[in-house]
Amino acid sequence: MCGIIGYVGSDQVAPILTSGLKNLEYRGYDSAGVALADDVLSIHKREGTIDDLTVPESTATCGIGHTRWSTHGPPTDTNSHPHTDCTGEIAVVHNGIIDNYDALKADLEAAGHEFDSDTDTEVIPHLLEEALERYGLPTAVSRVVDRLEGSFALGVVAAGRDEIVAARNDSPLVVGHADDGAFIASDVTAFVEHTRDVSYLEDGDVAHLDGGDVRVYNDGQRVDRPIQTVDWGADAAEKGGYDHYMLKEIHEQPQALRQAISGRIDAVAGEADLELSLPEQYLASLDEIQIVACGTSYHAGLYAKRLLERHAEVRTTVKIASEYAFSPSRDPWRTLVIAVTQSGETADTLGAMRRASRAGAKTLAVTNTVGSTAAREADDALYIRAGPEIGVAATKTFASQVATLALLSVYVGRTRGTLSSSDASDLLEHLRGLPGAVQQVLDEEPRVRTVATEYADGDAFFFVGRRLGHPVALEGALKLKEISYDHAEGFAAGELKHGPLALVTGETPVFAILTDGTSPDETLNNVKEVESRSAPVVGVSSLERAEKFLDASFSVPELGLLEPLVANVYLQLIAYHVANSKGRAIDKPRNLAKSVTVE
Ligand code: F6R
């Protein structure tokens, strides 16, 4: 979704903004622009990619930039940010939605303000134009923000003022602290090559960046937002020789998994150490766990449900966050709501988490992003430690989410006394084996590419699996459809004969998951059903006897209940190579955004 970058300091701002916008590209956008604040304000913006945007050389040392993902009004030059007031002296970039913009716009138009764009954002510079007649920039922004309803992260500059004012409500915004100045951005990736020292703004904060001096106010009071140092640098956010971030991130999975489990496993004692602050007594007395998530994270939640029910013997439901209504089976305070979210900023997931929290449930955020809204708002946070993921299609973070949730299932199971230390040791040993097993799959990439290319022209692609194979089938289909734009569906294998079988022809490759934890023998019967309708079947399998029924087969190393997770890596590679053979924009698929910050 929209991305914001801003800098004020002693360096020239134009190249900083351009490279910051490049770093934000992965969030998804359809137009981009910058405002350079010198004695006069110069605005450069247009629909299209950042490469299409020409930012002239400038001596300005203060400015803001934006990547726009359209919500109000189509992607056009005029609708691109920054937006300005009637005088052209105030510029604003905005991420989020202003719910009451209609009413504000009507009042402003009645007062003589003229609007250029279809956006909700444009009301803000016009409101600021009035407020600046009476106040300095920080106070003017505070006054205007008080009138806005909805979600927003804002960056504001004005002609002749070497300062940026930023504000946040419900949309992420971080401040970067460098020796020669300060940054604002939607996420740390935007400026990490300049500084790793960041502070995270909270809802209601208004930050005043006056050169390197940063002051933050909330409700009129000065507040302290501590500076933290991120533990990764610019190279973690680069392609490292791969053609696409997605491929790099697929190959980073062994390392990401090592990070997810590092220091958290005592396989001999059969214990997981997660440093949770949720009291053990509370976990022991839980009635129910509800997992809320979207997209790939939802699939990780479906995987985790089976592990939690099996190891911790606690009823677990998984809800798509945008459909979630909190309805505990018994006491709200005996219901733990787990929000699974890579970014920690997904609006639907935050909304679900907040509804549960208001109703009295405790919340746990399982996230990749330190300092994210989910991590800060939840009662407790569990980090998946995957490192930055730039490709829009989530890959390594799915693996790290499932591994971390598997550890959680051991931790809760041991706490509740429902999991023996020897069963826990088995699972923990499998977790230790996970990075090596994933590496074995990655070593098979040349053969996966051949098979993917062979079937790339299918009319549609189906993925089937049972039990733990079902979320993996859903995830395999999601990956393929989002980056190849081909029709792909995942099904519980047993459901095929209840309808989807009607779609199966000789031109619909079917991918079947046939590993431990997926009732492979039963799925094999479904494989025979589709084969007799002449569909080619590709198996991802740890079942040797399945091979004779498959047109192509990839072997999954033995790893108990984690085999389906390993199988998923084959499906990621299939999706990548199908999409790549068609020349798709793999890291930035059309219409999609990495961080979905609107409901
Ligand atoms: C698909 C994908 C999305 C995200 C979803 C939730 O590849 O990346 O489906 O999984 O938008 O995002 P997070 O996990 O950040 O809440």
mmCIF file with all atom_site columns, N, CA and C in Angstrom, residues 215-241:
data_model
loop_
_atom_site.group_PDB
_atom_site.id
_atom_site.type_symbol
_atom_site.label_atom_id
_atom_site.label_alt_id
_atom_site.label_comp_id
_atom_site.label_asym_id
_atom_site.label_entity_id
_atom_site.label_seq_id
_atom_site.pdbx_PDB_ins_code
_atom_site.Cartn_x
_atom_site.Cartn_y
_atom_site.Cartn_z
_atom_site.occupancy
_atom_site.B_iso_or_equiv
_atom_site.pdbx_formal_charge
_atom_site.auth_seq_id
_atom_site.auth_comp_id
_atom_site.auth_asym_id
_atom_site.auth_atom_id
_atom_site.pdbx_PDB_model_num
ATOM 1  N N  . ARG A 1 215 ? 11.046 15.936  17.949 1.00 0.00 ? 215 ARG A N  1
ATOM 2  C CA . ARG A 1 215 ? 10.186 16.012  19.138 1.00 0.00 ? 215 ARG A CA 1
ATOM 3  C C  . ARG A 1 215 ? 8.829  15.411  18.811 1.00 0.00 ? 215 ARG A C  1
ATOM 4  N N  . VAL A 1 216 ? 8.316  14.600  19.728 1.00 0.00 ? 216 VAL A N  1
ATOM 5  C CA . VAL A 1 216 ? 7.034  13.939  19.469 1.00 0.00 ? 216 VAL A CA 1
ATOM 6  C C  . VAL A 1 216 ? 6.026  14.378  20.535 1.00 0.00 ? 216 VAL A C  1
ATOM 7  N N  . TYR A 1 217 ? 4.811  14.680  20.066 1.00 0.00 ? 217 TYR A N  1
ATOM 8  C CA . TYR A 1 217 ? 3.739  15.130  20.968 1.00 0.00 ? 217 TYR A CA 1
ATOM 9  C C  . TYR A 1 217 ? 2.541  14.207  20.814 1.00 0.00 ? 217 TYR A C  1
ATOM 10 N N  . ASN A 1 218 ? 1.837  13.999  21.899 1.00 0.00 ? 218 ASN A N  1
ATOM 11 C CA . ASN A 1 218 ? 0.588  13.251  21.816 1.00 0.00 ? 218 ASN A CA 1
ATOM 12 C C  . ASN A 1 218 ? -0.400 13.953  22.731 1.00 0.00 ? 218 ASN A C  1
ATOM 13 N N  . ASP A 1 219 ? -1.530 14.325  22.179 1.00 0.00 ? 219 ASP A N  1
ATOM 14 C CA . ASP A 1 219 ? -2.537 15.049  22.951 1.00 0.00 ? 219 ASP A CA 1
ATOM 15 C C  . ASP A 1 219 ? -1.939 16.311  23.584 1.00 0.00 ? 219 ASP A C  1
ATOM 16 N N  . GLY A 1 220 ? -1.069 16.975  22.842 1.00 0.00 ? 220 GLY A N  1
ATOM 17 C CA . GLY A 1 220 ? -0.491 18.237  23.316 1.00 0.00 ? 220 GLY A CA 1
ATOM 18 C C  . GLY A 1 220 ? 0.691  18.064  24.251 1.00 0.00 ? 220 GLY A C  1
ATOM 19 N N  . GLN A 1 221 ? 0.955  16.860  24.702 1.00 0.00 ? 221 GLN A N  1
ATOM 20 C CA . GLN A 1 221 ? 2.053  16.638  25.649 1.00 0.00 ? 221 GLN A CA 1
ATOM 21 C C  . GLN A 1 221 ? 3.265  16.073  24.923 1.00 0.00 ? 221 GLN A C  1
ATOM 22 N N  . ARG A 1 222 ? 4.457  16.508  25.309 1.00 0.00 ? 222 ARG A N  1
ATOM 23 C CA . ARG A 1 222 ? 5.677  15.928  24.752 1.00 0.00 ? 222 ARG A CA 1
ATOM 24 C C  . ARG A 1 222 ? 5.792  14.489  25.251 1.00 0.00 ? 222 ARG A C  1
ATOM 25 N N  . VAL A 1 223 ? 6.084  13.542  24.349 1.00 0.00 ? 223 VAL A N  1
ATOM 26 C CA . VAL A 1 223 ? 6.213  12.131  24.758 1.00 0.00 ? 223 VAL A CA 1
ATOM 27 C C  . VAL A 1 223 ? 7.547  11.583  24.256 1.00 0.00 ? 223 VAL A C  1
ATOM 28 N N  . ASP A 1 224 ? 7.980  10.489  24.897 1.00 0.00 ? 224 ASP A N  1
ATOM 29 C CA . ASP A 1 224 ? 9.263  9.887   24.540 1.00 0.00 ? 224 ASP A CA 1
ATOM 30 C C  . ASP A 1 224 ? 9.000  8.623   23.730 1.00 0.00 ? 224 ASP A C  1
ATOM 31 N N  . ARG A 1 225 ? 9.544  8.542   22.541 1.00 0.00 ? 225 ARG A N  1
ATOM 32 C CA . ARG A 1 225 ? 9.439  7.300   21.746 1.00 0.00 ? 225 ARG A CA 1
ATOM 33 C C  . ARG A 1 225 ? 10.852 6.771   21.607 1.00 0.00 ? 225 ARG A C  1
ATOM 34 N N  . PRO A 1 226 ? 11.199 5.757   22.400 1.00 0.00 ? 226 PRO A N  1
ATOM 35 C CA . PRO A 1 226 ? 12.598 5.338   22.498 1.00 0.00 ? 226 PRO A CA 1
ATOM 36 C C  . PRO A 1 226 ? 13.204 4.927   21.161 1.00 0.00 ? 226 PRO A C  1
ATOM 37 N N  . ILE A 1 227 ? 14.488 5.202   21.013 1.00 0.00 ? 227 ILE A N  1
ATOM 38 C CA . ILE A 1 227 ? 15.197 4.829   19.780 1.00 0.00 ? 227 ILE A CA 1
ATOM 39 C C  . ILE A 1 227 ? 15.669 3.386   19.902 1.00 0.00 ? 227 ILE A C  1
ATOM 40 N N  . GLN A 1 228 ? 15.334 2.580   18.877 1.00 0.00 ? 228 GLN A N  1
ATOM 41 C CA . GLN A 1 228 ? 15.780 1.187   18.841 1.00 0.00 ? 228 GLN A CA 1
ATOM 42 C C  . GLN A 1 228 ? 16.655 1.006   17.598 1.00 0.00 ? 228 GLN A C  1
ATOM 43 N N  . THR A 1 229 ? 17.571 0.053   17.660 1.00 0.00 ? 229 THR A N  1
ATOM 44 C CA . THR A 1 229 ? 18.436 -0.207  16.502 1.00 0.00 ? 229 THR A CA 1
ATOM 45 C C  . THR A 1 229 ? 17.998 -1.502  15.837 1.00 0.00 ? 229 THR A C  1
ATOM 46 N N  . VAL A 1 230 ? 17.618 -1.442  14.543 1.00 0.00 ? 230 VAL A N  1
ATOM 47 C CA . VAL A 1 230 ? 17.204 -2.683  13.869 1.00 0.00 ? 230 VAL A CA 1
ATOM 48 C C  . VAL A 1 230 ? 18.435 -3.551  13.618 1.00 0.00 ? 230 VAL A C  1
ATOM 49 N N  . ASP A 1 231 ? 18.236 -4.864  13.683 1.00 0.00 ? 231 ASP A N  1
ATOM 50 C CA . ASP A 1 231 ? 19.407 -5.751  13.629 1.00 0.00 ? 231 ASP A CA 1
ATOM 51 C C  . ASP A 1 231 ? 19.679 -6.276  12.218 1.00 0.00 ? 231 ASP A C  1
ATOM 52 N N  . TRP A 1 232 ? 19.205 -5.554  11.188 1.00 0.00 ? 232 TRP A N  1
ATOM 53 C CA . TRP A 1 232 ? 19.533 -5.926  9.813  1.00 0.00 ? 232 TRP A CA 1
ATOM 54 C C  . TRP A 1 232 ? 19.868 -4.655  9.041  1.00 0.00 ? 232 TRP A C  1
ATOM 55 N N  . GLY A 1 233 ? 20.648 -4.810  7.972  1.00 0.00 ? 233 GLY A N  1
ATOM 56 C CA . GLY A 1 233 ? 21.100 -3.639  7.243  1.00 0.00 ? 233 GLY A CA 1
ATOM 57 C C  . GLY A 1 233 ? 20.582 -3.618  5.821  1.00 0.00 ? 233 GLY A C  1
ATOM 58 N N  . ALA A 1 234 ? 21.145 -2.722  5.011  1.00 0.00 ? 234 ALA A N  1
ATOM 59 C CA . ALA A 1 234 ? 20.623 -2.506  3.654  1.00 0.00 ? 234 ALA A CA 1
ATOM 60 C C  . ALA A 1 234 ? 20.754 -3.754  2.789  1.00 0.00 ? 234 ALA A C  1
ATOM 61 N N  . ASP A 1 235 ? 21.838 -4.547  2.989  1.00 0.00 ? 235 ASP A N  1
ATOM 62 C CA . ASP A 1 235 ? 22.017 -5.713  2.115  1.00 0.00 ? 235 ASP A CA 1
ATOM 63 C C  . ASP A 1 235 ? 20.898 -6.735  2.287  1.00 0.00 ? 235 ASP A C  1
ATOM 64 N N  . ALA A 1 236 ? 20.293 -6.801  3.477  1.00 0.00 ? 236 ALA A N  1
ATOM 65 C CA . ALA A 1 236 ? 19.180 -7.735  3.688  1.00 0.00 ? 236 ALA A CA 1
ATOM 66 C C  . ALA A 1 236 ? 17.996 -7.367  2.812  1.00 0.00 ? 236 ALA A C  1
ATOM 67 N N  . ALA A 1 237 ? 17.931 -6.119  2.382  1.00 0.00 ? 237 ALA A N  1
ATOM 68 C CA . ALA A 1 237 ? 16.808 -5.674  1.549  1.00 0.00 ? 237 ALA A CA 1
ATOM 69 C C  . ALA A 1 237 ? 17.207 -5.551  0.080  1.00 0.00 ? 237 ALA A C  1
ATOM 70 N N  . GLU A 1 238 ? 18.297 -6.213  -0.316 1.00 0.00 ? 238 GLU A N  1
ATOM 71 C CA . GLU A 1 238 ? 18.702 -6.193  -1.732 1.00 0.00 ? 238 GLU A CA 1
ATOM 72 C C  . GLU A 1 238 ? 18.571 -7.579  -2.352 1.00 0.00 ? 238 GLU A C  1
ATOM 73 N N  . LYS A 1 239 ? 18.690 -7.649  -3.689 1.00 0.00 ? 239 LYS A N  1
ATOM 74 C CA . LYS A 1 239 ? 18.399 -8.921  -4.368 1.00 0.00 ? 239 LYS A CA 1
ATOM 75 C C  . LYS A 1 239 ? 19.525 -9.958  -4.294 1.00 0.00 ? 239 LYS A C  1
ATOM 76 N N  . GLY A 1 240 ? 20.734 -9.517  -3.973 1.00 0.00 ? 240 GLY A N  1
ATOM 77 C CA . GLY A 1 240 ? 21.832 -10.456 -3.757 1.00 0.00 ? 240 GLY A CA 1
ATOM 78 C C  . GLY A 1 240 ? 22.081 -11.409 -4.916 1.00 0.00 ? 240 GLY A C  1
ATOM 79 N N  . GLY A 1 241 ? 21.990 -10.918 -6.148 1.00 0.00 ? 241 GLY A N  1
ATOM 80 C CA . GLY A 1 241 ? 22.331 -11.758 -7.301 1.00 0.00 ? 241 GLY A CA 1
ATOM 81 C C  . GLY A 1 241 ? 21.156 -12.546 -7.870 1.00 0.00 ? 241 GLY A C  1
#
